[in-house]
Amino acid sequence: MTPLVKICGLSTPESLDAAIAAGADMVGFVFFARSPRHIDFATARALGRRARGRATIVALTVDADDALLSDVVEALDPDMLQFHGKESPERVAAIGALYGRRTLKAVGVAAPDDLAAAGAYDGAADFLLIDAKPPKGAALPGGNGLPFDWRLARDFAPRRPWLLSGGLAPDNVAAAIRATGARGVDVSSGVESAPGVKDETRIAAFVAAARTGLARTPLGAK
């Protein structure tokens, strides 16, 4: 797998430009009203035009219905659809076929059995994302800025390419890559100064640290 760095939860032209200037391969935009990173469709149109041809554009949704997905695709025109809810493998595959977009399915991990469950999506989605499982009672899906035991993913070897997420930041991403052998990483809150507020300095530092870590990981890994 070609090494990949994804910056997710972008919401302003400045943060988008910072991510692309730093060398991010993928830029993610959130369509989930409860998230501090949620963007409206007018913003999506503007940011999508700004990102087009400069990085892979990813739209993140959580258990979205067909009406919302259609609106997201119309507004952002993403290259990839990311699913961060309880979407079934069948749902993921059907949406990818319907809209003709590549798909990325996030799976929460807290124990070995969670990684085994991720295998159900190996073939339904084009990419997998291994994230921390939300803490009990969490209001939002995803890792909520918390890491999981990275050693759990050391032997994770699906047929599809996969990205590591969950509590990553500039100061630990290289260690996370070493611990897991991951060839791709995804960050959101780890490059923020406040919830939903991206920090351009942290974005640049994260991408640089991730590139260093990925360069030291054998090309044959995952």
Coordinates of C-alpha atoms in Angstrom, one line a residue:
M1 CA 0.0 0.0 0.0
T2 CA 1.2 3.5 -0.8
P3 CA 1.8 5.4 2.4
L4 CA -1.2 7.7 3.2
V5 CA -1.8 10.6 5.5
K6 CA -5.3 11.8 6.1
I7 CA -6.4 15.0 7.9
C8 CA -10.0 14.8 8.8
G9 CA -12.6 17.3 10.1
L10 CA -11.4 20.3 8.1
S11 CA -13.9 23.2 7.9
T12 CA -12.1 26.3 6.7
P13 CA -10.1 27.3 3.6
E14 CA -7.1 28.0 5.8
S15 CA -7.0 24.6 7.5
L16 CA -7.6 22.9 4.1
D17 CA -4.7 24.8 2.5
A18 CA -2.5 24.0 5.5
A19 CA -3.2 20.3 5.2
I20 CA -2.5 20.2 1.5
A21 CA 0.6 22.4 1.9
A22 CA 1.9 20.0 4.5
G23 CA 1.5 17.1 2.1
A24 CA -1.7 15.4 3.2
D25 CA -2.9 12.8 0.7
M26 CA -6.5 12.8 1.9
V27 CA -8.7 15.5 3.3
G28 CA -11.8 14.7 5.2
F29 CA -15.0 16.7 5.8
V30 CA -17.6 15.8 8.4
F31 CA -21.4 15.7 7.8
F32 CA -22.7 14.9 11.3
A33 CA -24.6 17.6 13.1
R34 CA -23.5 16.7 16.6
S35 CA -19.8 17.0 15.7
P36 CA -18.0 20.3 16.2
R37 CA -16.4 19.6 12.8
H38 CA -19.7 19.4 11.0
I39 CA -20.0 21.6 7.8
D40 CA -23.0 22.8 5.9
F41 CA -23.5 22.2 2.2
A42 CA -22.5 25.7 1.1
T43 CA -19.2 25.3 2.9
A44 CA -18.8 21.8 1.4
R45 CA -19.2 23.2 -2.1
A46 CA -16.6 25.8 -1.5
L47 CA -14.1 23.5 0.1
G48 CA -14.6 20.8 -2.4
R49 CA -13.8 23.2 -5.2
R50 CA -10.7 24.3 -3.4
A51 CA -9.5 20.8 -2.8
R52 CA -10.3 19.3 -6.2
G53 CA -7.2 17.8 -7.8
R54 CA -5.0 18.6 -4.9
A55 CA -5.9 15.7 -2.5
T56 CA -8.3 12.9 -2.2
I57 CA -11.6 14.3 -0.9
V58 CA -13.4 12.3 1.7
A59 CA -16.9 12.8 3.0
L60 CA -17.6 11.4 6.5
T61 CA -21.1 10.4 7.6
V62 CA -22.6 8.5 10.5
D63 CA -25.5 6.1 9.7
A64 CA -26.7 8.6 7.0
D65 CA -29.9 7.9 5.1
D66 CA -30.1 8.0 1.3
A67 CA -31.4 11.6 1.2
L68 CA -28.5 12.9 3.2
L69 CA -25.9 10.9 1.3
S70 CA -27.3 12.3 -2.0
D71 CA -27.1 15.9 -0.7
V72 CA -23.5 15.2 0.5
V73 CA -22.4 13.8 -2.8
E74 CA -24.1 16.7 -4.7
A75 CA -22.5 19.3 -2.5
L76 CA -18.9 18.0 -2.0
D77 CA -18.5 15.6 -5.0
P78 CA -16.2 13.5 -2.9
D79 CA -13.7 10.9 -4.2
M80 CA -14.5 8.7 -1.2
L81 CA -17.3 8.1 1.2
Q82 CA -16.3 7.3 4.8
F83 CA -18.8 5.5 7.2
H84 CA -18.3 6.0 10.9
G85 CA -21.5 4.5 12.3
K86 CA -23.1 1.1 12.4
E87 CA -23.4 0.6 8.7
S88 CA -23.5 -3.0 7.7
P89 CA -21.1 -4.5 5.1
E90 CA -24.1 -4.8 2.7
R91 CA -25.0 -1.1 3.2
V92 CA -21.4 0.0 2.6
A93 CA -21.1 -2.0 -0.6
A94 CA -24.5 -0.8 -1.8
I95 CA -23.7 2.9 -1.3
G96 CA -20.4 2.6 -3.0
A97 CA -22.0 1.0 -6.0
L98 CA -24.9 3.5 -6.0
Y99 CA -22.7 6.6 -6.1
G100 CA -19.7 5.2 -7.9
R101 CA -17.3 6.2 -5.1
R102 CA -14.6 4.5 -3.2
T103 CA -15.6 3.7 0.4
L104 CA -13.8 3.7 3.7
K105 CA -15.4 2.0 6.8
A106 CA -14.3 2.9 10.3
V107 CA -14.2 0.1 12.9
G108 CA -13.9 0.8 16.6
V109 CA -11.3 -1.4 18.4
A110 CA -10.9 -2.1 22.1
A111 CA -10.2 -5.9 22.1
P112 CA -9.0 -8.6 19.7
D113 CA -12.6 -9.5 18.9
D114 CA -13.1 -6.1 17.4
L115 CA -10.4 -6.6 14.8
A116 CA -12.0 -9.9 13.9
A117 CA -15.3 -8.2 13.4
A118 CA -13.6 -5.8 11.0
G119 CA -13.0 -8.7 8.7
A120 CA -16.7 -8.5 7.7
Y121 CA -16.0 -5.3 5.8
D122 CA -12.9 -6.6 4.1
G123 CA -14.3 -6.6 0.6
A124 CA -17.4 -4.5 1.2
A125 CA -15.3 -1.4 1.6
D126 CA -12.3 -0.2 -0.5
F127 CA -10.4 0.9 2.6
L128 CA -10.7 0.2 6.3
L129 CA -10.0 2.5 9.2
I130 CA -9.1 1.1 12.6
D131 CA -10.1 3.6 15.3
A132 CA -10.5 3.5 19.1
K133 CA -13.9 2.3 20.2
P134 CA -15.9 5.2 21.7
P135 CA -15.9 5.2 25.5
K136 CA -19.2 4.1 27.1
G137 CA -21.7 6.9 27.1
A138 CA -19.8 9.0 24.6
A139 CA -21.9 11.4 22.6
L140 CA -19.9 11.0 19.4
P141 CA -18.7 8.0 17.4
G142 CA -15.0 7.4 16.7
G143 CA -12.1 7.5 19.1
N144 CA -12.9 10.8 20.7
G145 CA -9.2 11.6 20.7
L146 CA -8.3 8.5 22.7
P147 CA -5.8 5.8 21.5
F148 CA -6.4 2.1 21.8
D149 CA -3.7 -0.6 22.5
W150 CA -1.9 -0.3 19.2
R151 CA -0.4 -3.8 19.7
L152 CA -3.8 -5.2 18.9
A153 CA -3.3 -4.1 15.3
R154 CA 0.2 -5.5 14.8
D155 CA -1.0 -8.6 13.0
F156 CA -4.0 -7.0 11.3
A157 CA -3.6 -8.0 7.6
P158 CA -6.9 -7.5 5.7
R159 CA -7.0 -7.7 1.9
R160 CA -8.0 -4.1 1.7
P161 CA -5.6 -1.2 2.6
W162 CA -6.2 0.2 6.0
L163 CA -5.5 3.4 8.0
L164 CA -4.8 3.8 11.7
S165 CA -6.6 6.4 13.8
G166 CA -7.5 7.0 17.4
G167 CA -5.6 9.4 19.7
L168 CA -2.9 10.2 17.1
A169 CA -0.9 13.4 17.4
P170 CA 2.4 14.8 16.2
D171 CA 4.3 13.4 19.2
N172 CA 3.0 9.8 19.0
V173 CA 2.2 9.1 15.4
A174 CA 5.6 7.7 14.5
A175 CA 5.4 5.4 17.6
A176 CA 2.0 4.2 16.5
I177 CA 3.2 3.4 13.1
R178 CA 6.1 1.4 14.5
A179 CA 3.8 -0.5 16.9
T180 CA 1.3 -1.4 14.2
G181 CA 3.1 -1.5 10.9
A182 CA 0.4 0.7 9.5
R183 CA 0.9 2.3 6.1
G184 CA -1.7 5.0 6.5
V185 CA -2.8 7.3 9.4
D186 CA -5.8 9.5 10.0
V187 CA -6.0 12.4 12.5
S188 CA -8.6 14.9 13.5
S189 CA -8.6 16.2 17.1
G190 CA -4.9 15.5 17.5
V191 CA -4.2 18.6 15.2
E192 CA -6.6 21.0 16.9
S193 CA -6.2 23.8 19.4
A194 CA -9.9 23.4 20.5
P195 CA -12.7 21.0 19.4
G196 CA -13.2 21.7 15.7
V197 CA -10.5 24.3 15.4
K198 CA -7.5 23.1 13.4
D199 CA -4.0 24.3 14.3
E200 CA -1.9 24.8 11.2
T201 CA 1.4 24.3 13.1
R202 CA 0.2 21.0 14.5
I203 CA -1.1 19.8 11.0
A204 CA 2.4 20.4 9.6
A205 CA 4.1 18.7 12.5
F206 CA 1.8 15.7 12.2
V207 CA 2.3 15.2 8.5
A208 CA 6.1 15.5 8.9
A209 CA 6.2 13.0 11.8
A210 CA 3.9 10.6 10.0
R211 CA 6.0 10.7 6.9
T212 CA 9.1 10.0 8.9
G213 CA 7.4 7.0 10.6
L214 CA 6.0 5.7 7.3
A215 CA 9.4 6.0 5.7
R216 CA 10.9 3.7 8.4
T217 CA 8.2 1.1 8.0
P218 CA 9.0 -1.7 5.6
L219 CA 7.3 -1.4 2.3
G220 CA 6.0 -4.9 2.6
A221 CA 4.1 -4.1 5.8
K222 CA 0.3 -4.1 5.5

